[in-house]
Coordinates of C-alpha atoms in Angstrom, one line a residue:
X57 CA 0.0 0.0 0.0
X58 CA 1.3 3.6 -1.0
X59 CA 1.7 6.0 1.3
X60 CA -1.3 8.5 1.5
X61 CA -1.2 12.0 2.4
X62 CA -2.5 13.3 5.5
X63 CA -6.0 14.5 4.7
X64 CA -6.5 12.3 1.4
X65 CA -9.2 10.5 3.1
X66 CA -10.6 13.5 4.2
X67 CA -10.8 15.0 1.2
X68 CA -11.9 11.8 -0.7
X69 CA -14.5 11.7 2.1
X70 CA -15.5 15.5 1.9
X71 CA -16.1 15.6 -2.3
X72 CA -19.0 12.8 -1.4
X73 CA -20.9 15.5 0.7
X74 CA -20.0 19.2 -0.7
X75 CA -21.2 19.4 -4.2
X76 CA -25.1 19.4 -5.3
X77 CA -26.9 16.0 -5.2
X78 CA -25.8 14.7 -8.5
X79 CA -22.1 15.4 -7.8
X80 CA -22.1 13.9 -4.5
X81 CA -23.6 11.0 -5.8
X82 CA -21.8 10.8 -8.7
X83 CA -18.1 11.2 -6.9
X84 CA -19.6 8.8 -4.2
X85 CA -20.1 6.2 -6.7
X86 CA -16.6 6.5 -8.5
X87 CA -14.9 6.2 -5.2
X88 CA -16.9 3.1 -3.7
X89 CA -15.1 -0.1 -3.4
X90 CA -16.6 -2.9 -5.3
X91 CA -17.2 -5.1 -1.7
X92 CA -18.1 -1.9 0.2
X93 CA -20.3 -2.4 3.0
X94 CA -22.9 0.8 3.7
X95 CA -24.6 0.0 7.2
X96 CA -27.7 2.6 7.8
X97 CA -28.5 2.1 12.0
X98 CA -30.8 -0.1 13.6
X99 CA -34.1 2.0 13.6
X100 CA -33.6 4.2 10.2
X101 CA -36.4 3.7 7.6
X102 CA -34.0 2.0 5.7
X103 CA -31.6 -0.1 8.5
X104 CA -29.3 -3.2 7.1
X105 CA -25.8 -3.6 5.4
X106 CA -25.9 -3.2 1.9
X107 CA -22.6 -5.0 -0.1
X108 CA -21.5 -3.4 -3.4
X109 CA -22.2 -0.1 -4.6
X110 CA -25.5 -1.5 -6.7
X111 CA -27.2 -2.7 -3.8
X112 CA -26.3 0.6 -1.9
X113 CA -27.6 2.9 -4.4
X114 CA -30.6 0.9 -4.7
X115 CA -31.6 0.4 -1.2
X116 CA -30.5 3.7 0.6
X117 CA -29.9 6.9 -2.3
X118 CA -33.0 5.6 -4.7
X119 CA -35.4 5.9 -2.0
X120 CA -34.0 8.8 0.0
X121 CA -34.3 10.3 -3.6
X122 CA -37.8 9.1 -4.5
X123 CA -39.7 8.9 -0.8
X124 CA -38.5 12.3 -0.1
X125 CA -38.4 15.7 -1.1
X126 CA -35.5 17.7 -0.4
X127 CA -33.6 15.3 1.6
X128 CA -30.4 16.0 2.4
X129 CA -27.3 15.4 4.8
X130 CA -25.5 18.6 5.8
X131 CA -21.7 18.4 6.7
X132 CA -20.4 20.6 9.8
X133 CA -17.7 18.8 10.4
X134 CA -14.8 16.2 9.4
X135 CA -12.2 13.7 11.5
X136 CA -9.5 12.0 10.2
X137 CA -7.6 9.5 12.0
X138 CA -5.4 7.5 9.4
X139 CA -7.8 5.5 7.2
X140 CA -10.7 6.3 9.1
X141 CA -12.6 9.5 8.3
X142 CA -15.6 11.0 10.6
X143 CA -18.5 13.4 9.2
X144 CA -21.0 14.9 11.6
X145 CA -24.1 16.4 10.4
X146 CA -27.8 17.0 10.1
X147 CA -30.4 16.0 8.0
X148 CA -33.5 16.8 6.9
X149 CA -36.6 16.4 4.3
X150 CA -39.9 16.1 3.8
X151 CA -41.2 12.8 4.1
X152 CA -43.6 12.4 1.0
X153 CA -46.6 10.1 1.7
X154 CA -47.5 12.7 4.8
X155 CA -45.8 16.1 4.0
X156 CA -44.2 16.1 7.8
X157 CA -40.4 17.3 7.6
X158 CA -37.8 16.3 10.2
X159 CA -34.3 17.4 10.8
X160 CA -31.9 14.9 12.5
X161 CA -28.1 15.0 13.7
X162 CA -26.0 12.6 12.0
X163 CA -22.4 10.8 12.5
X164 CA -21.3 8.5 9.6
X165 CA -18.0 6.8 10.5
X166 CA -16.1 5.8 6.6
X167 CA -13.1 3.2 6.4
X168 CA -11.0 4.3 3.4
X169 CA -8.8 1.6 2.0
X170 CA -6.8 2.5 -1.4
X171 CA -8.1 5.4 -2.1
X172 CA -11.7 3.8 -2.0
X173 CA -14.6 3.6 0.6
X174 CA -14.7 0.0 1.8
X175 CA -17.3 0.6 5.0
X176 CA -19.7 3.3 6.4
X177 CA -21.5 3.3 9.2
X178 CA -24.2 5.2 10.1
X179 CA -25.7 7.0 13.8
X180 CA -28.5 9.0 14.1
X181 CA -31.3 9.7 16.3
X182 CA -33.8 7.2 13.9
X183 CA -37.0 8.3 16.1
X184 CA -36.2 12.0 15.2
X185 CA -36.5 10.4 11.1
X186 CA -39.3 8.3 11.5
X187 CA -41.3 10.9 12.9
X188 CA -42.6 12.2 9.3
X189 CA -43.2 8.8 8.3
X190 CA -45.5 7.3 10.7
X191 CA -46.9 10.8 12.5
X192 CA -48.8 8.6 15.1
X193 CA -45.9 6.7 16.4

């Protein structure tokens, strides 16, 4: 393995979250490894590991992009520590099917490994999400 330099990761990291939606998505995809695991929490709308950047487009971005309107994940903050990089943030949108919004603070912990994401793993208050999508709950 090469030697990286410090803030690589970051920056690899950082180019998945700072652009509009299409560029996020589309730099997030180019830098995905072909095994990497994508692990939304125990309680989020859409919890599980998803393996491979097909089945993680398909189960998490397609339906954040299709059952929502205007969701998105705000960065405030970065960590690096070697190949591990930190982002801390809040999210928010508008649940379709009931037009209730919610805004939630995020962490996503990513494992770089060759200049490519090979794990994320997701925390976030998931009552603070589900709120919009079952009001009554």
């Amino acid at each position: 393995m090469g030697l990286i330099a410090m803030g690589a990761n970051l920056d690899l990291i950082r180019a998945t979250h700072e652009g509009s939606s299409e560029d996020n998505g589309r730099n997030l995809l180019a830098v995905l490894a072909p095994d990497a695991t994508w692990t939304e929490a125990e309680g989020f709308p859409y919890a599980g590991t998803y393996v491979g950047p097909d089945a993680i487009v398909a189960g998490v971005f397609h339906r954040l992009g299709t059952e929502w309107i205007g969701y998105s994940g705000k960065v405030h903050t970065f960590m690096e520590d070697g190949d591990r990089v930190a982002a801390f943030g809040i999210y928010s949108g508008t649940y379709k099917a009931t037009g209730e919004s919610m805004t939630a603070h995020f962490a996503h912990l990513y494992e770089v490994r060759d200049g490519k994401i090979a794990s994320m793993v997701q925390y976030v208050d998931t009552l603070l999400v589900n709120r919009p999508i079952v009001p009554d709950a």
